[in-house]
Amino acid sequence: MSQLETYITQNEERFLEDLKGWLRIPSISTLPEHAKDVQRAAEYAAEQLKQGDLENVEVIKTQGHPLVYGEWLKAADKPTILCYGHYDVQPVDPVDLWQSPPFEPTVRAGNIHCRGACDDKGQTMMIFKALEALMKTQGELPVNIKVLIEGEEEAGGASIEHYVKTYPERLRCDAILICDTHMPSSEIPALVIGMRGMVYTEVEVIGAKGDLHSGTYGGVAPNPLHALAIIISKLKDEDGHIHVPGLYDKMRQPTETEQKFWQQDPLHLNEAFKQEMGVSQLSGEPEYPPLQRATARPTLEVHGIVGGFVAEGAKTVIPARAKAKISLRLPPELKASEVYPLFEQAVKQVAPKDVKVSVTQLHSGDGLLVSTEAPVIQAAIEALQQSYGRKPVFVRGGGSIPIASLFDQILQAPLVFMGFGLPDDNLHAPNEKYSLAQFYKGIRTIAEFLQRVH
Amino acid sequence: MSQLETYITQNEERFLEDLKGWLRIPSISTLPEHAKDVQRAAEYAAEQLKQGDLENVEVIKTQGHPLVYGEWLKAADKPTILCYGHYDVQPVDPVDLWQSPPFEPTVRAGNIHCRGACDDKGQTMMIFKALEALMKTQGELPVNIKVLIEGEEEAGGASIEHYVKTYPERLRCDAILICDTHMPSSEIPALVIGMRGMVYTEVEVIGAKGDLHSGTYGGVAPNPLHALAIIISKLKDEDGHIHVPGLYDKMRQPTETEQKFWQQDPLHLNEAFKQEMGVSQLSGEPEYPPLQRATARPTLEVHGIVGGFVAEGAKTVIPARAKAKISLRLPPELKASEVYPLFEQAVKQVAPKDVKVSVTQLHSGDGLLVSTEAPVIQAAIEALQQSYGRKPVFVRGGGSIPIASLFDQILQAPLVFMGFGLPDDNLHAPNEKYSLAQFYKGIRTIAEFLQRVH
């Protein structure tokens, strides 16, 4: 048994105790009354970094909750890895659905139950302990390390965004390790290699100059809600095809590996997934596998329609104006800046002629796709294969991880999303838990990964 | 000059003072803090009826605001006319847009400005004064009269509905005079001879069992808002045609007179009307004249869409359910009870297959059409012709007047909608006014009408 393995084995119990201590701090970033707890959780993280002999450990003040930084940069000629995690957690409501108190870590059936157990104190602690184990057994780290932990991941992440944009030099690195994602099951390791971008818009339709009564004007007045219905129904059909001319032109032909993966779909797009959603059939483009639809195809969704009368009961208003919130999710090869004008044009083309229509972009961001050929991804593959006895699957996320887009854009280093959460970890819900087996395996895998990066 | 004409001429000033006294009482029926004012306005009306020597004058207590009743039933072998009006008024917000205080009657340029000046104290006062003038000059009335005035017309009218349904015998009559409508201009008298009925529904669409995040589920989840857009766009096309199979089957062929009237359109469906609405073109079925579309064709309107995210900003929710408030206006020959099942069926037929859809009827009512051949209508035509030097136009209302449907259904007597409001009277808006010329002419016309009824 290697020294490293011996160290980890001998210290498992203490690692868990260190995690428990962190979990007991109710660091809910969105509730002002927990601001001091958030601060305490940051200091706790700094202590952990010091315990692993990292240097220049600092609790960095921000406009919001602090960042925690630590580094070890003495591995000459070796790559530098930036490790990211977050120490803030979601609120715990509804409290009465928790089987044990939300901030009292409780082990049941091989899982530790607590808010933050997985997301993301549990996964972040694995980084701390992998670094500690390497340092304590080898007296040094196999690579240069920068650790940056935030306390606003559940609250918009403004402070880390500001920091990354202000000090890109300080964070310069060759790769970024993010431990905040999931595996499809405890047997199937995964690497997230891509996520979609998005364009979020508001489509506003104006009819008459004021609200009208349908008794007097019904039959001669434009109805912006009806116009929106026509626009929306023409933008996307019942089969999920988006009718925005030019949208699909730049779609990349998927690789054979991707196609095979989507078709085999070892993940959650099966009967259990339908049950979880509460539907008898999945929606969307029938000619593509569900996994491809959910992660690699563009989507168009209406999120809300503003205007008219929406209280209880009946009112016969024809509203003067109405607005739809519509977003498109975009695979990485479709750029938000190119898609938005196409969308705007399509809306104007399909709008009924008796109304005025305008489109506003609320925000946008590009997707990203990590090359599986990158050496750092190869190192992650090997580390996961060693821990789990099989190669990881490559997963694309259907949504976006804002911090990943930010890192991608500012630091321009390959991202390694190596996460150990499981689908039933109840993130953001009562009874959040984390598998102890995953926790210990994760520590070993991260240490292995860092040794294999070159 | 007839005694009647002399009496009216000599008393015009007092009639106006009597109206002013009533107008000064802020009888806003929807604001609880004005309950006592509403009561005072009822008592004022009762005093007016007594001043006209009506008998059995009574302020009738109800669950809400009082009704005012008076009668004179000594015209043996003559028909009985029920006269209706209301003494409650709309709120006055925004107050700062009023040029004179909303409850201080102020005469400017031949108009009296005050909340309720036209709607409906001014028009109701004309009935009181016509009766008074007849009684004072002839010692009797030419017909039997029952007057029923309500104080909840702007607040749902529950009390009069209850009263009419409970005491139909007490209100039995041969015709009903309603003074609460408008003329197209001060030169063109009008009789409202019909109004549309309506079916008001909610269409609910259910997708997944809970709200979903479009990042994770976009591409495979049903979107109830999108489904509603498809349903709505299929129920009515851009040209205003309603695609509810069977809906148009029972449409009556319009008479030649009606068609000619709609085509000539002496009313407000012209350039000024478009300006009033603030549109460059009218919407709806291009093959029918606007006036026919607004009053005699069925319409389908969406009034609001409930569900999803409608606050400021962006949220990427795919809502589990969404609801549209949709109403149909129906010409009198289409019965609500027949149309609703057709609508429900149409909704279910066009709904996308990946969602569950249900339809609820919130309320409904049939339209009505008064025969222009009825003797009472002939009397009204003659009276208006005498006052205005030309025959009235027959107008259909696009909306419904609930009290009219109620009278029609329970009392089953022909309705005479003889109103003297003008299009610029600013009902329900700041600076409501009533033309003094119309007020005095109205008194004479109503007196003339009552003398011609036989």
CSV table of C-alpha atoms in Angstrom, one decimal, chain B residues 20-28 33-48 59 65-66 68 87-88 103 121:
chain,number,residue,atom,x,y,z
B,20,LYS,CA,-76.5,68.6,-8.9
B,21,GLY,CA,-77.7,67.8,-5.4
B,22,TRP,CA,-77.6,64.1,-6.3
B,23,LEU,CA,-74.2,64.4,-8.0
B,24,ARG,CA,-72.6,65.9,-5.0
B,25,ILE,CA,-73.1,62.7,-3.1
B,26,PRO,CA,-70.0,60.5,-3.7
B,27,SER,CA,-71.9,57.2,-4.0
B,28,ILE,CA,-69.0,55.0,-5.1
B,33,GLU,CA,-65.8,53.9,3.1
B,34,HIS,CA,-68.5,55.4,0.8
B,35,ALA,CA,-71.3,53.1,2.1
B,36,LYS,CA,-73.1,55.9,3.8
B,37,ASP,CA,-72.9,58.1,0.7
B,38,VAL,CA,-74.4,55.3,-1.3
B,39,GLN,CA,-77.3,55.2,1.3
B,40,ARG,CA,-77.8,58.9,1.1
B,41,ALA,CA,-77.9,58.8,-2.7
B,42,ALA,CA,-80.6,56.2,-2.5
B,43,GLU,CA,-82.6,58.3,-0.1
B,44,TYR,CA,-82.2,61.3,-2.5
B,45,ALA,CA,-83.6,59.2,-5.3
B,46,ALA,CA,-86.6,58.2,-3.2
B,47,GLU,CA,-87.2,61.9,-2.5
B,48,GLN,CA,-87.2,62.6,-6.2
B,59,VAL,CA,-85.6,52.4,-0.1
B,65,HIS,CA,-76.5,48.7,-1.3
B,66,PRO,CA,-80.2,49.6,-1.2
B,68,VAL,CA,-85.1,52.4,-4.7
B,87,TYR,CA,-77.4,55.8,-8.6
B,88,ASP,CA,-74.0,54.4,-7.8
B,103,PHE,CA,-68.0,65.5,-6.9
B,121,LYS,CA,-77.4,59.8,-12.3
